[in-house]
Protein backbone atom coordinates (compact mmCIF):
# COMPACT_ATOMS: atom_id res chain seq x y z
CA MET A 1 202.40 40.39 48.73
CA THR A 2 202.24 44.17 48.94
CA GLU A 3 199.13 46.24 49.57
CA LYS A 4 199.31 47.49 45.99
CA GLU A 5 199.26 43.91 44.69
CA ILE A 6 196.32 43.08 46.95
CA LYS A 7 194.38 46.13 45.74
CA ASN A 8 195.12 45.16 42.15
CA LYS A 9 193.69 41.66 42.64
CA ILE A 10 190.54 43.05 44.28
CA SER A 11 190.03 45.61 41.51
CA PHE A 12 189.31 42.88 38.95
CA VAL A 13 186.30 41.52 40.87
CA GLU A 14 182.85 43.03 40.44
CA ASN A 15 179.93 42.88 42.91
CA ILE A 16 182.17 41.95 45.82
CA GLY A 17 179.62 43.26 48.32
CA GLY A 18 177.19 40.42 47.63
CA MET A 19 179.72 37.72 48.49
CA THR A 20 180.66 36.01 51.72
CA ILE A 21 184.09 36.75 53.15
CA ASN A 22 185.41 33.37 52.01
CA GLU A 23 184.05 33.96 48.50
CA ARG A 24 185.69 37.39 48.39
CA LEU A 25 189.05 35.94 49.43
CA TYR A 26 188.78 33.08 46.94
CA VAL A 27 187.67 34.99 43.84
CA CYS A 28 190.36 37.61 44.47
CA GLY A 29 193.00 34.91 44.87
CA LEU A 30 193.77 36.08 48.40
CA ASP A 31 192.68 33.04 50.41
CA LYS A 32 196.19 31.62 50.91
CA GLU A 33 197.72 35.06 51.48
CA PHE A 34 195.05 35.82 54.10
CA GLU A 35 195.54 32.50 55.93
CA LYS A 36 199.28 33.11 56.07
CA ALA A 37 198.74 36.66 57.34
CA LEU A 38 196.21 35.46 59.92
CA LYS A 39 198.90 33.25 61.45
CA ASN A 40 201.90 35.58 61.11
CA ASP A 41 200.75 39.18 60.62
CA LYS A 42 197.39 40.17 62.12
CA LEU A 43 197.72 43.74 60.84
CA LYS A 44 198.08 42.53 57.27
CA ALA A 45 195.13 40.14 57.72
CA GLU A 46 193.06 43.04 59.04
CA ARG A 47 194.07 45.24 56.10
CA ILE A 48 193.12 42.54 53.57
CA LEU A 49 189.66 42.31 55.14
CA GLU A 50 189.29 46.10 55.12
CA LEU A 51 190.21 46.23 51.43
CA LEU A 52 187.60 43.53 50.80
CA LYS A 53 185.03 45.83 52.43
CA VAL A 54 184.37 43.56 55.40
CA ASP A 55 182.64 45.34 58.28
CA LYS A 56 184.60 46.20 61.43
CA LEU A 57 182.64 43.86 63.74
CA SER A 58 183.26 40.88 61.45
CA ILE A 59 186.94 41.76 61.21
CA GLU A 60 187.23 41.87 65.01
CA LEU A 61 185.52 38.48 65.34
CA ILE A 62 187.71 36.87 62.68
CA LEU A 63 190.94 38.20 64.19
CA LYS A 64 190.03 36.94 67.69
CA LYS A 65 190.01 33.31 66.50
């Protein structure tokens, strides 16, 4: 999935800031894409989280796992 496709999925969701990270991934349909990226492409996983407006500290903690 390209960054443009990821941005497109996120653009359809309102009030994303009030959701947990898992909720954001799920409602945007990015949960499977993120899990795959987390295993195979940390930079893509990081970018997905950034696009979902996850704070830097949380991103760092998630990527360390």
